[in-house]
Short mmCIF file of C-alpha atoms in Angstrom, two decimals:
data_model
loop_
_atom_site.label_atom_id
_atom_site.label_comp_id
_atom_site.label_asym_id
_atom_site.label_seq_id
_atom_site.Cartn_x
_atom_site.Cartn_y
_atom_site.Cartn_z
CA ASP E 225 54.40 160.16 105.98
CA ILE E 226 53.99 158.77 109.46
CA GLN E 227 57.19 158.70 111.49
CA MET E 228 57.73 156.18 114.29
CA THR E 229 60.09 157.10 117.12
CA GLN E 230 61.27 154.52 119.63
CA SER E 231 62.91 155.20 122.96
CA PRO E 232 65.34 154.41 124.26
CA SER E 233 67.49 153.34 121.31
CA SER E 234 69.27 150.95 123.65
CA LEU E 235 69.09 149.84 127.23
CA SER E 236 70.99 147.60 129.60
CA ALA E 237 69.10 145.28 131.91
CA SER E 238 69.68 142.25 134.09
CA VAL E 239 68.12 138.81 133.93
CA GLY E 240 64.85 138.97 135.82
CA ASP E 241 64.26 142.67 135.20
CA ARG E 242 61.13 144.21 133.77
CA VAL E 243 61.76 146.52 130.81
CA THR E 244 59.57 149.00 129.00
CA ILE E 245 60.07 150.30 125.47
CA THR E 246 58.05 153.17 124.07
CA CYS E 247 57.03 153.99 120.52
CA ARG E 248 55.51 157.28 119.40
CA ALA E 249 53.75 157.91 116.10
CA SER E 250 53.84 161.30 114.41
CA GLN E 251 50.06 161.16 114.02
CA ASN E 252 47.10 159.17 115.29
CA ILE E 253 47.34 155.56 114.14
CA LEU E 254 44.53 154.23 116.34
CA ASN E 255 45.71 150.76 117.39
CA HIS E 256 47.49 149.86 114.15
CA LEU E 257 50.78 149.12 115.87
CA ASN E 258 52.82 145.93 115.87
CA TRP E 259 55.95 144.87 117.76
CA TYR E 260 58.72 142.60 116.48
CA GLN E 261 61.73 140.96 118.12
CA GLN E 262 64.94 140.43 116.18
CA ARG E 263 67.67 138.33 117.68
CA PRO E 264 71.21 138.79 116.26
CA GLY E 265 71.57 137.25 112.82
CA LYS E 266 67.93 136.19 112.71
CA ALA E 267 64.76 137.34 110.99
CA PRO E 268 62.25 139.48 112.89
CA LYS E 269 59.50 137.71 114.79
CA LEU E 270 56.03 139.11 115.45
CA LEU E 271 55.29 139.51 119.16
CA ILE E 272 52.30 141.86 119.46
CA TYR E 273 49.76 143.03 116.89
CA ALA E 274 47.01 145.63 117.06
CA ALA E 275 48.88 147.30 119.92
CA SER E 276 47.99 144.76 122.59
CA SER E 277 47.17 141.35 121.07
CA LEU E 278 49.69 138.61 121.73
CA GLN E 279 50.73 136.64 118.67
CA SER E 280 50.08 132.91 118.93
CA GLY E 281 52.96 131.08 120.61
CA VAL E 282 54.50 134.19 122.16
CA PRO E 283 54.95 134.01 125.93
CA SER E 284 52.62 136.12 128.05
CA LYS E 285 55.64 137.86 129.58
CA PHE E 286 55.38 140.18 126.57
CA GLY E 287 52.69 142.82 126.71
CA GLY E 288 51.66 145.78 124.61
CA SER E 289 49.53 148.79 125.34
CA GLY E 290 48.58 152.18 123.97
CA SER E 291 46.53 153.79 121.25
CA GLY E 292 46.58 156.93 119.16
CA THR E 293 50.20 158.09 119.16
CA ASP E 294 51.81 156.51 122.23
CA PHE E 295 52.53 152.83 122.66
CA THR E 296 54.48 150.61 125.06
CA LEU E 297 56.05 147.17 124.93
CA THR E 298 56.70 145.59 128.30
CA ILE E 299 58.84 142.52 128.90
CA ASN E 300 58.55 140.89 132.30
CA SER E 301 61.21 138.75 133.93
CA LEU E 302 63.87 139.25 131.26
CA GLN E 303 65.63 136.04 130.23
CA PRO E 304 68.84 135.53 128.19
CA GLU E 305 66.84 134.77 125.03
CA ASP E 306 65.05 138.12 125.32
CA PHE E 307 68.20 140.11 124.70
CA ALA E 308 67.51 141.33 121.20
CA THR E 309 66.43 144.36 119.22
CA TYR E 310 62.76 145.30 119.29
CA TYR E 311 60.96 147.23 116.56
CA CYS E 312 57.56 148.86 116.46
CA GLN E 313 55.74 149.17 113.14
CA GLN E 314 52.66 151.12 112.13
CA SER E 315 50.18 149.50 109.75
CA TYR E 316 47.68 152.40 109.69
CA THR E 317 48.86 153.33 106.21
CA THR E 318 48.96 149.73 104.99
CA PRO E 319 50.22 148.57 102.55
CA LEU E 320 52.85 151.23 103.16
CA LEU E 321 54.46 150.26 106.45
CA THR E 322 56.83 152.20 108.69
CA PHE E 323 59.14 150.83 111.35
CA GLY E 324 60.61 152.52 114.37
CA GLY E 325 64.36 152.78 114.64
CA GLY E 326 64.64 149.87 117.06
CA THR E 327 65.54 149.37 120.71
CA LYS E 328 68.48 147.14 121.52
CA VAL E 329 68.12 145.34 124.84
CA GLU E 330 71.53 144.36 126.17
CA ILE E 331 72.74 142.44 129.18
CA LYS E 332 73.94 144.58 132.08
CA GLU T 942 54.48 126.22 110.26
CA VAL T 943 54.79 128.81 107.50
CA GLN T 944 58.03 128.58 105.53
CA LEU T 945 59.56 131.32 103.40
CA LEU T 946 62.87 130.73 101.66
CA GLU T 947 64.59 133.60 99.85
CA SER T 948 67.25 133.20 97.20
CA GLY T 949 68.96 135.19 94.48
CA GLY T 950 71.08 137.57 96.53
CA GLY T 951 74.71 138.25 95.78
CA LEU T 952 77.28 140.81 94.73
CA VAL T 953 76.34 143.14 91.89
CA GLN T 954 77.92 146.28 90.48
CA PRO T 955 76.23 149.67 90.73
CA GLY T 956 73.72 150.05 87.92
CA GLY T 957 73.27 146.29 87.69
CA SER T 958 70.23 144.08 88.16
CA LEU T 959 69.25 141.18 90.36
CA ARG T 960 66.10 139.10 90.85
CA LEU T 961 65.19 137.77 94.25
CA SER T 962 62.86 134.84 94.78
CA CYS T 963 60.90 133.70 97.81
CA ALA T 964 59.51 130.17 97.87
CA ALA T 965 56.53 129.86 100.18
CA SER T 966 55.03 126.75 101.73
CA ARG T 967 52.66 125.51 104.40
CA PHE T 968 49.99 128.11 103.79
CA THR T 969 47.60 129.05 101.00
CA PHE T 970 49.94 131.42 99.21
CA SER T 971 47.44 133.04 96.85
CA THR T 972 45.27 134.13 99.77
CA TYR T 973 47.82 136.43 101.37
CA ALA T 974 49.48 139.71 100.55
CA MET T 975 53.26 139.54 100.60
CA SER T 976 55.97 142.10 101.18
CA TRP T 977 59.71 142.64 100.87
CA VAL T 978 61.47 144.35 103.78
CA ARG T 979 65.18 145.16 103.84
CA GLN T 980 67.80 145.84 106.46
CA ALA T 981 71.05 147.60 105.64
CA PRO T 982 74.10 146.35 107.59
CA GLY T 983 73.78 147.41 111.22
CA LYS T 984 70.62 149.40 110.52
CA GLY T 985 66.89 149.10 111.09
CA LEU T 986 64.07 147.64 109.02
CA GLU T 987 62.74 149.34 105.89
CA TRP T 988 59.61 148.26 104.05
CA VAL T 989 60.38 148.01 100.31
CA SER T 990 57.34 146.70 98.47
CA GLY T 991 54.02 144.89 98.89
CA LEU T 992 51.79 142.86 96.57
CA SER T 993 48.20 141.71 96.94
CA GLY T 994 47.32 138.03 96.96
CA SER T 995 46.07 138.11 93.37
CA GLY T 996 49.10 140.08 92.24
CA GLY T 997 46.89 142.82 90.92
CA SER T 998 47.97 145.58 93.30
CA ALA T 999 51.60 146.47 93.90
CA TYR T 1000 53.07 149.11 96.18
CA TYR T 1001 56.58 150.54 96.56
CA ALA T 1002 58.61 152.69 98.88
CA ASP T 1003 59.67 155.96 97.29
CA SER T 1004 63.31 154.86 97.57
CA VAL T 1005 62.80 152.03 95.06
CA LYS T 1006 59.87 153.21 92.96
CA GLY T 1007 60.64 152.96 89.25
CA ARG T 1008 63.64 150.66 89.83
CA PHE T 1009 62.17 147.61 91.60
CA THR T 1010 59.25 145.42 90.49
CA ILE T 1011 57.43 142.99 92.74
CA SER T 1012 55.55 140.04 91.28
CA ARG T 1013 54.30 136.60 92.20
CA ASP T 1014 53.49 133.27 90.58
CA ASN T 1015 50.70 131.74 92.61
CA SER T 1016 50.99 128.47 90.66
CA LYS T 1017 54.53 128.14 91.97
CA ASN T 1018 53.95 129.67 95.42
CA THR T 1019 56.76 132.10 94.71
CA LEU T 1020 57.27 135.83 95.26
CA TYR T 1021 59.80 137.83 93.26
CA LEU T 1022 61.60 141.15 93.44
CA GLN T 1023 63.24 142.39 90.26
CA MET T 1024 65.82 145.02 91.17
CA ASN T 1025 67.25 147.25 88.45
CA SER T 1026 69.58 150.26 88.48
CA LEU T 1027 70.99 149.12 91.78
CA ARG T 1028 72.80 151.59 94.01
CA ALA T 1029 75.23 151.21 96.90
CA GLU T 1030 72.45 152.22 99.28
CA ASP T 1031 70.41 149.18 98.20
CA THR T 1032 72.95 146.96 99.97
CA ALA T 1033 70.96 145.06 102.59
CA ILE T 1034 69.49 141.79 103.71
CA TYR T 1035 66.18 141.41 101.90
CA TYR T 1036 63.41 139.61 103.77
CA CYS T 1037 60.29 138.13 102.25
CA ALA T 1038 57.31 138.47 104.60
CA LYS T 1039 53.79 137.08 104.64
CA GLY T 1040 50.87 139.38 105.31
CA ALA T 1041 48.95 138.61 108.48
CA ASP T 1042 45.57 138.18 106.82
CA SER T 1043 43.87 138.42 103.46
CA SER T 1044 43.77 142.20 103.50
CA GLY T 1045 46.72 142.99 105.72
CA TYR T 1046 50.22 143.64 104.50
CA TRP T 1047 51.88 143.83 107.90
CA PRO T 1048 53.98 140.70 108.35
CA ASP T 1049 53.35 137.80 110.67
CA TYR T 1050 56.05 135.52 109.26
CA TRP T 1051 59.44 136.32 107.74
CA GLY T 1052 61.98 134.37 105.73
CA GLN T 1053 65.61 134.13 106.80
CA GLY T 1054 66.68 136.79 104.29
CA THR T 1055 69.09 137.01 101.37
CA LEU T 1056 72.01 139.44 101.24
CA VAL T 1057 72.37 141.86 98.36
CA THR T 1058 75.66 143.73 98.07
CA VAL T 1059 76.00 146.52 95.54
CA SER T 1060 79.63 147.38 95.05
CA SER T 1061 82.23 147.80 92.34
#
């Protein structure tokens, strides 16, 4: 089974900051990596698919990069609505999907 | 925009059964694979099961294989999850999720979730 490891598990940041979240796969998954945002009490929302493609309607402040085993989600100019938990997910072994453990972005 | 509305959650005793439903609208339901993903209280996301658009191919996580059954009624635009032999560790919010394209199971839209609590 492919394991997905996110780091950090949580971080504190201020409004206006740029934050970076990393996700590492236990084996090569090419670019089959998606990122989701989950606000408290809400369902997850797709932000980035295929490692770097921005989902329709998602602001360009969100960016994804990487391939193989190492991936990054970057959020520019953090706003109050961006404080949430972010999950990576590999779809290389679709239909069996694996999520990372999540990164909680909190207000400093 | 895509709408997914789950129902059927509730409190059930260990060993009991429950059937979840997910009513889909605003997209051609039969064209897309669908999945169930769960989230235990305060925990991360766990993929549970996936089903092809035709309903002919079903897939399960090892943690639920043999106990849960996924199905769909394309005439009713509805996805189901039959859960039997429920355990305390099945307690979670269960999300219905639409596959991103005709062959992809990874979700692009999610429902609001329904809470399943397994407790005596």
